Short mmCIF file of C-alpha atoms and ligand atoms in Angstrom, two decimals:
data_model
loop_
_atom_site.label_atom_id
_atom_site.label_comp_id
_atom_site.label_asym_id
_atom_site.label_seq_id
_atom_site.Cartn_x
_atom_site.Cartn_y
_atom_site.Cartn_z
CA MET A 14 127.95 108.61 26.87
CA SER A 15 128.88 107.54 30.75
CA LEU A 16 126.58 106.18 33.01
CA SER A 17 125.92 106.59 36.78
CA ALA A 18 124.19 104.10 38.68
CA VAL A 19 121.83 105.66 41.19
CA VAL A 20 120.48 104.70 44.16
CA ASP A 21 116.33 106.09 43.70
CA GLY A 22 115.11 104.44 45.86
CA VAL A 23 115.50 102.57 49.16
CA GLY A 24 113.02 100.32 52.11
CA SER A 25 112.89 97.30 54.38
CA TYR A 26 110.75 94.63 55.62
CA LEU A 27 111.02 93.33 59.31
CA PRO A 28 109.22 90.44 60.06
CA GLU A 29 106.38 90.71 62.77
CA LYS A 30 107.83 88.47 65.37
CA VAL A 31 110.61 89.99 67.87
CA LEU A 32 112.34 87.41 69.55
CA THR A 33 114.39 89.54 72.85
CA ASN A 34 117.75 88.49 74.26
CA ALA A 35 115.19 87.60 77.26
CA ASP A 36 112.92 84.95 75.18
CA LEU A 37 116.05 83.63 74.27
CA ALA A 38 117.64 82.97 77.57
CA LYS A 39 114.16 80.82 78.17
CA PHE A 40 115.95 78.44 76.31
CA VAL A 41 119.02 78.48 75.75
CA ASP A 42 121.96 78.57 78.42
CA THR A 43 122.44 83.55 77.69
CA SER A 44 121.73 86.28 79.27
CA ASP A 45 120.10 89.76 78.04
CA GLU A 46 123.72 91.17 79.48
CA TRP A 47 125.79 88.70 78.09
CA ILE A 48 124.56 89.52 74.34
CA THR A 49 124.32 93.00 74.98
CA GLU A 50 127.68 93.58 76.35
CA ARG A 51 129.57 91.38 73.99
CA THR A 52 127.21 92.09 70.42
CA GLY A 53 125.06 95.47 71.24
CA ILE A 54 121.95 92.77 69.79
CA ARG A 55 118.77 93.71 72.11
CA GLN A 56 116.22 91.77 70.08
CA ARG A 57 116.21 90.50 66.23
CA HIS A 58 112.90 89.33 64.03
CA GLN A 59 111.52 86.20 62.62
CA ALA A 60 109.64 85.23 59.76
CA ALA A 61 106.56 83.31 60.95
CA ASP A 62 105.73 80.00 59.52
CA GLY A 63 105.18 80.18 55.75
CA GLU A 64 106.51 83.51 55.76
CA TYR A 65 109.65 82.86 53.05
CA THR A 66 112.84 85.10 52.24
CA SER A 67 111.22 85.44 48.55
CA ASP A 68 108.13 87.48 51.14
CA LEU A 69 110.42 89.23 52.59
CA ALA A 70 112.14 90.60 49.56
CA VAL A 71 109.04 91.35 47.97
CA GLU A 72 107.64 93.68 50.93
CA ALA A 73 111.36 95.07 50.94
CA GLY A 74 111.73 96.08 47.00
CA ARG A 75 107.93 96.88 46.64
CA LYS A 76 108.93 99.73 48.99
CA ALA A 77 112.25 100.61 47.26
CA MET A 78 109.96 101.09 43.62
CA GLU A 79 107.12 103.12 45.30
CA HIS A 80 110.61 105.35 46.86
CA ALA A 81 111.44 105.74 43.67
CA GLY A 82 108.34 106.40 41.77
CA VAL A 83 108.76 103.05 39.27
CA THR A 84 106.28 100.16 38.81
CA ALA A 85 106.90 96.74 37.61
CA ALA A 86 107.09 97.88 34.12
CA ASP A 87 110.53 99.66 34.52
CA ILE A 88 112.50 96.97 36.41
CA ASP A 89 114.32 95.07 34.17
CA LEU A 90 117.21 93.74 36.91
CA VAL A 91 115.87 91.84 39.24
CA VAL A 92 119.60 90.13 42.13
CA VAL A 93 118.71 89.28 45.26
CA ALA A 94 121.75 88.80 47.39
CA THR A 95 120.24 85.92 50.06
CA ALA A 96 122.50 82.56 51.77
CA THR A 97 118.76 81.59 52.39
CA PRO A 98 117.08 81.00 49.38
CA ASP A 99 113.69 79.69 49.17
CA LEU A 100 114.33 76.22 47.09
CA THR A 101 117.41 75.03 45.84
CA PHE A 102 116.71 76.37 42.78
CA PRO A 103 114.85 78.23 40.94
CA ALA A 104 116.56 81.86 41.96
CA THR A 105 114.62 83.42 45.17
CA ALA A 106 114.58 86.63 42.38
CA ALA A 107 112.73 84.49 40.30
CA ILE A 108 110.59 83.82 42.56
CA THR A 109 110.57 87.64 44.20
CA GLN A 110 110.61 89.34 40.10
CA ALA A 111 107.01 86.71 39.84
CA LYS A 112 105.30 87.42 42.80
CA LEU A 113 106.44 91.81 42.07
CA GLY A 114 104.42 91.15 38.64
CA ILE A 115 108.17 92.32 36.91
CA LYS A 116 107.87 90.48 33.09
CA GLN A 117 111.25 91.80 31.68
CA GLY A 118 114.32 91.22 32.37
CA ALA A 119 117.08 88.58 33.81
CA ALA A 120 115.94 88.19 37.63
CA PHE A 121 119.59 86.10 39.67
CA ASP A 122 120.08 85.37 43.13
CA LEU A 123 124.23 86.18 44.43
CA GLN A 124 125.71 84.58 47.30
CA ALA A 125 128.05 86.08 49.22
CA VAL A 126 127.00 85.64 52.65
CA CYS A 127 126.83 89.10 55.22
CA THR A 128 128.97 90.94 52.25
CA GLY A 129 125.99 89.88 49.66
CA PHE A 130 124.36 93.04 49.28
CA VAL A 131 128.16 95.23 48.73
CA TYR A 132 128.25 92.56 46.10
CA ALA A 133 125.03 92.93 45.14
CA VAL A 134 125.22 96.51 44.42
CA SER A 135 128.49 96.15 42.90
CA THR A 136 127.60 93.68 40.17
CA ALA A 137 124.08 95.82 39.56
CA GLU A 138 126.22 98.74 39.08
CA LYS A 139 128.77 97.05 36.26
CA PHE A 140 125.06 95.50 34.61
CA LEU A 141 123.95 99.92 34.67
CA ILE A 142 126.91 101.39 33.62
CA THR A 143 127.57 99.23 30.80
CA GLY A 144 123.91 100.00 29.21
CA GLN A 145 122.74 95.98 29.72
CA HIS A 146 120.18 96.86 31.64
CA LYS A 147 118.63 100.21 32.70
CA ARG A 148 117.65 100.13 35.89
CA ALA A 149 117.83 97.11 39.07
CA LEU A 150 116.28 96.03 41.83
CA VAL A 151 118.64 94.87 44.16
CA ILE A 152 117.33 92.93 47.89
CA GLY A 153 119.42 91.90 50.91
CA ALA A 154 116.51 89.02 52.09
CA GLU A 155 117.26 86.67 54.71
CA THR A 156 115.04 84.18 57.03
CA PHE A 157 118.57 83.06 59.07
CA SER A 158 116.43 81.81 61.90
CA ARG A 159 115.38 79.03 59.30
CA ILE A 160 119.23 77.97 59.36
CA LEU A 161 120.20 78.33 63.25
CA ASP A 162 120.95 75.72 65.10
CA TRP A 163 118.75 76.90 68.28
CA LYS A 164 120.80 74.72 70.47
CA ASP A 165 123.69 76.73 70.12
CA ARG A 166 124.29 79.57 72.96
CA THR A 167 127.18 80.67 70.44
CA THR A 168 124.85 81.41 67.36
CA CYS A 169 121.85 81.50 67.69
CA VAL A 170 121.64 84.88 69.80
CA LEU A 171 122.99 86.51 66.83
CA PHE A 172 121.54 86.65 63.47
CA GLY A 173 117.78 87.60 62.50
CA ASP A 174 115.29 87.97 58.99
CA GLY A 175 115.26 90.69 57.16
CA ALA A 176 114.88 92.68 54.31
CA GLY A 177 116.14 95.49 52.13
CA ALA A 178 115.72 97.34 48.98
CA PHE A 179 117.41 99.62 46.64
CA VAL A 180 116.28 100.97 42.65
CA MET A 181 119.55 102.07 40.61
CA SER A 182 118.78 103.40 37.55
CA ALA A 183 121.47 104.08 34.63
CA VAL A 184 121.54 107.71 34.65
CA PRO A 185 123.38 109.48 31.59
CA GLU A 186 126.67 111.01 34.20
CA GLU A 187 125.72 114.85 33.46
CA GLU A 188 122.15 114.13 34.56
CA ALA A 189 123.30 112.74 37.60
CA GLY A 190 125.13 115.15 39.04
CA GLY A 191 127.65 113.14 40.47
CA ARG A 192 125.20 111.03 42.12
CA GLY A 193 125.59 107.35 41.87
CA ILE A 194 128.24 104.02 42.80
CA LEU A 195 131.40 106.11 42.80
CA SER A 196 133.50 102.67 43.39
CA SER A 197 133.63 99.21 45.00
CA HIS A 198 136.08 96.80 46.42
CA LEU A 199 135.40 93.21 46.43
CA ARG A 200 137.06 90.66 48.28
CA CYS A 201 136.85 87.20 49.16
CA ASP A 202 139.84 84.13 50.67
CA GLY A 203 138.22 80.75 50.75
CA SER A 204 141.36 79.23 52.64
CA MET A 205 139.19 80.46 55.77
CA VAL A 206 135.87 78.45 55.09
CA ASP A 207 135.54 76.67 58.31
CA LEU A 208 135.72 79.86 60.55
CA LEU A 209 131.86 80.65 58.72
CA TYR A 210 129.69 77.99 56.83
CA VAL A 211 126.03 75.75 56.58
CA ASP A 212 127.44 72.56 57.59
CA GLY A 213 124.94 71.08 55.10
CA GLY A 214 123.46 71.62 51.13
CA VAL A 215 122.33 69.96 48.45
CA SER A 216 125.74 68.10 46.55
CA MET A 217 127.61 67.46 49.96
CA THR A 218 124.25 66.14 52.66
CA GLN A 219 121.39 66.58 50.65
CA THR A 220 119.79 69.06 53.53
CA ALA A 221 120.01 72.67 54.39
CA GLY A 222 122.18 72.32 57.13
CA HIS A 223 122.68 74.62 60.31
CA LEU A 224 125.47 77.68 60.78
CA ARG A 225 128.47 77.17 62.22
CA MET A 226 130.36 79.42 63.34
CA GLN A 227 133.99 80.23 65.16
CA GLY A 228 133.00 83.65 66.21
CA ASN A 229 136.12 84.62 68.20
CA LYS A 230 138.50 84.23 65.20
CA VAL A 231 135.84 85.53 62.32
CA PHE A 232 136.36 88.39 65.17
CA ARG A 233 140.11 88.63 64.52
CA GLU A 234 140.14 88.96 60.80
CA ALA A 235 136.99 92.03 60.88
CA VAL A 236 137.84 95.40 61.71
CA ASN A 237 141.36 95.10 59.88
CA ARG A 238 139.58 93.59 56.87
CA ILE A 239 136.73 96.39 56.39
CA SER A 240 139.19 98.78 56.76
CA SER A 241 140.95 98.25 54.48
CA ALA A 242 138.30 97.53 52.28
CA MET A 243 137.03 101.09 52.59
CA ILE A 244 140.26 102.79 52.41
CA GLU A 245 140.59 101.03 48.90
CA ALA A 246 137.22 102.25 47.74
CA ALA A 247 137.75 105.85 48.98
CA LYS A 248 140.89 105.84 47.20
CA VAL A 249 139.56 104.34 43.76
CA ALA A 250 137.10 107.08 43.85
CA ASP A 251 139.99 109.37 45.02
CA ILE A 252 137.98 110.08 47.96
CA ASN A 253 139.92 111.05 51.60
CA PRO A 254 137.78 108.93 54.36
CA SER A 255 136.95 111.50 56.34
CA GLU A 256 135.03 113.03 53.31
CA ILE A 257 132.15 110.22 53.95
CA ASP A 258 128.72 111.77 55.53
CA VAL A 259 127.41 108.99 56.36
CA PHE A 260 128.80 105.15 57.20
CA VAL A 261 126.24 102.19 57.22
CA PRO A 262 128.16 98.92 58.18
CA HIS A 263 126.73 95.36 57.73
CA GLN A 264 125.55 95.12 61.51
CA ALA A 265 127.22 91.99 62.79
CA ASN A 266 128.50 92.93 66.26
CA GLN A 267 128.66 96.66 67.58
CA ARG A 268 132.79 96.18 68.83
CA ILE A 269 133.07 95.41 64.92
CA ILE A 270 131.45 98.31 64.22
CA ASP A 271 133.65 100.93 66.66
CA GLY A 272 136.88 99.44 66.07
CA VAL A 273 136.50 100.43 62.65
CA VAL A 274 134.97 104.07 63.04
CA ARG A 275 138.11 104.17 65.84
CA LYS A 276 140.36 102.87 62.99
CA LEU A 277 139.47 104.45 60.07
CA ASN A 278 138.30 108.10 62.59
CA ILE A 279 134.59 108.33 61.90
CA SER A 280 132.73 109.81 63.55
CA ASN A 281 129.77 107.96 65.99
CA GLU A 282 127.20 110.63 64.93
CA GLN A 283 128.36 109.88 60.36
CA VAL A 284 127.01 105.95 61.44
CA ILE A 285 124.06 103.62 61.25
CA SER A 286 124.04 101.16 63.88
CA THR A 287 121.07 99.12 64.12
CA ILE A 288 121.96 96.31 65.65
CA ALA A 289 120.06 96.60 68.67
CA HIS A 290 116.66 95.73 67.33
CA HIS A 291 117.80 93.80 64.20
CA GLY A 292 120.69 91.19 65.28
CA ASN A 293 122.12 90.72 62.32
CA THR A 294 120.57 90.26 59.03
CA SER A 295 123.40 88.96 56.81
CA ALA A 296 123.13 90.13 53.32
CA ALA A 297 119.77 92.65 54.84
CA SER A 298 121.19 94.71 57.31
CA ILE A 299 122.91 97.06 54.77
CA PRO A 300 120.24 98.15 53.44
CA LEU A 301 118.02 97.46 56.51
CA ALA A 302 119.95 100.36 58.37
CA PHE A 303 120.55 102.57 54.88
CA ASP A 304 116.26 102.94 54.55
CA GLU A 305 116.00 103.25 58.32
CA ALA A 306 118.28 106.18 58.69
CA VAL A 307 116.81 107.64 55.18
CA THR A 308 113.46 107.55 56.35
CA ASP A 309 114.70 109.57 59.73
CA GLY A 310 116.15 111.78 58.10
CA ARG A 311 120.19 111.11 58.95
CA ILE A 312 121.18 110.23 55.34
CA LYS A 313 120.16 113.04 52.86
CA ARG A 314 120.16 113.13 48.35
CA GLY A 315 123.72 114.38 48.16
CA ASP A 316 125.12 112.65 50.96
CA LEU A 317 128.42 110.70 50.16
CA VAL A 318 128.18 107.03 52.07
CA MET A 319 130.50 104.24 52.68
CA LEU A 320 128.62 100.61 53.16
CA GLU A 321 130.71 97.68 54.33
CA GLY A 322 130.38 94.44 54.97
CA MET A 323 131.68 91.19 56.13
CA GLY A 324 131.11 87.31 56.05
CA GLY A 325 131.57 83.42 55.10
CA GLY A 326 133.80 83.08 52.45
CA LEU A 327 135.35 85.20 54.28
CA THR A 328 134.15 87.71 51.74
CA TRP A 329 134.30 91.61 52.78
CA GLY A 330 134.40 94.82 50.88
CA ALA A 331 132.48 98.19 50.80
CA ALA A 332 131.06 100.80 48.64
CA LEU A 333 131.18 104.11 48.27
CA LEU A 334 128.41 105.43 46.53
CA ARG A 335 126.72 109.05 46.73
CA TYR A 336 122.79 109.14 47.54
O1 UT7 B 2 128.40 88.83 59.90
C1 UT7 B 2 129.28 87.58 59.19
C2 UT7 B 2 130.34 87.47 60.00
N1 UT7 B 2 130.27 87.79 61.38
C3 UT7 B 2 131.17 88.02 62.70
O2 UT7 B 2 131.71 89.38 62.11
C4 UT7 B 2 130.72 87.75 64.36
C5 UT7 B 2 131.89 87.80 64.96
N2 UT7 B 2 132.15 87.11 66.39
C6 UT7 B 2 131.41 88.04 67.16
O3 UT7 B 2 131.19 88.88 66.55
C7 UT7 B 2 132.14 87.70 68.26
O4 UT7 B 2 133.65 86.89 68.50
C8 UT7 B 2 130.98 86.79 69.40
C9 UT7 B 2 129.75 87.54 69.17
C10 UT7 B 2 130.35 85.88 68.15
C11 UT7 B 2 131.51 86.15 70.66
O5 UT7 B 2 131.97 86.88 70.99
P1 UT7 B 2 133.68 87.03 72.23
O6 UT7 B 2 133.93 87.99 72.53
O7 UT7 B 2 134.33 86.38 70.75
O8 UT7 B 2 133.26 85.30 72.81
P2 UT7 B 2 134.05 83.63 72.97
O9 UT7 B 2 133.27 83.43 71.64
O10 UT7 B 2 135.33 84.49 73.36
O11 UT7 B 2 133.56 83.47 74.22
C12 UT7 B 2 133.39 84.00 75.66
C13 UT7 B 2 132.83 83.26 76.37
C14 UT7 B 2 132.91 81.60 76.15
O12 UT7 B 2 132.72 80.80 77.35
P3 UT7 B 2 134.01 80.34 77.68
O13 UT7 B 2 134.59 79.72 77.12
O14 UT7 B 2 134.91 81.34 78.38
O15 UT7 B 2 133.94 80.01 79.73
C15 UT7 B 2 131.45 81.05 75.38
O16 UT7 B 2 131.20 79.76 75.66
O17 UT7 B 2 131.70 83.17 76.06
C16 UT7 B 2 130.38 82.18 75.49
N3 UT7 B 2 129.10 82.37 75.10
C17 UT7 B 2 127.96 82.84 76.01
N4 UT7 B 2 127.59 83.19 77.10
C18 UT7 B 2 126.34 83.44 77.14
C19 UT7 B 2 129.14 82.28 73.86
N5 UT7 B 2 127.89 82.45 73.58
C20 UT7 B 2 127.06 82.75 74.90
C21 UT7 B 2 126.14 83.24 74.77
N6 UT7 B 2 125.39 83.84 76.14
N7 UT7 B 2 124.93 83.18 73.86
#
């Protein structure tokens, strides 16, 4: 029996506190005009003291489970894509699993920075279609505010905190009606580590460190790599990119999104952009945008949706699904 990995529910969560561009301009040499023009970002959310990545993950996960109509007893796999775990170990997925009252199955974190959610969806799909697990809670959750150098205007204005989640189920292909993950294409080029990294870690410095990025160099790599991953994912699924109903990109920079849209002839109405009010929430950005579009009706059951991400590693990738 062939199985499909179907997205049954989505959910997201943003911490209460909002930092606007004007708020940032009070303590770092920047302006609303520069940030808006260069990135499209107008505000970002920030986790409260004592609010951890797992807390954001739990809120998003709970909403996705409610949306899917499932309970903790139905989930047998928790995957958390994050570059900002609560602790060095155990995995934030393990902490999230316990907080959600999930008592069976496996839980692990996946680290591919801003491509984390695409990697996580692709990974969960493999566990589901082989029959090893039946229902996965796949979460992208980040508290990037904890690894930003708040004196570095070239990075601290870009990122925000948040979480988003999918419930994905293994469904016999004949019952799935064409829904499910149709293909994914994952890539990494580890030779470009120095373009985007955190300058601390357990083994090297025994500190959490701060995010460092040569933004314009990353920018130059972005449009071509993202577009080619999307083309590959579409080719494997035997889909022409023009057939895509909705495009949910990673939200790093509106100019990168616009470049990909132009290159692949996607119309602006098909694009879900949340960058203005979320900033770049790394692994959380795709499910946050996806959930917003499901909630306001721009993504409907049966829609063909393309996801893409690119980030530290460099990692990049795309996934195509029928929702
Ligand atoms: O999600 C993970 C992947 N990350 C990305 O995809 C990020 C990709 N990169 C980008 O989005 C853009 O490169 C940035 C938004 C980070 C920067 O935009 P840019 O147009 O590439 O600017 P730049 O780095 O070339 O800097 C232009 C100028 C510089 O000043 P000078 O040297 O021309 O005098 C910067 O010092 O803008 C200056 N600048 C700022 N000015 C005001 C940099 N950051 C700021 C700031 N406010 N926050």
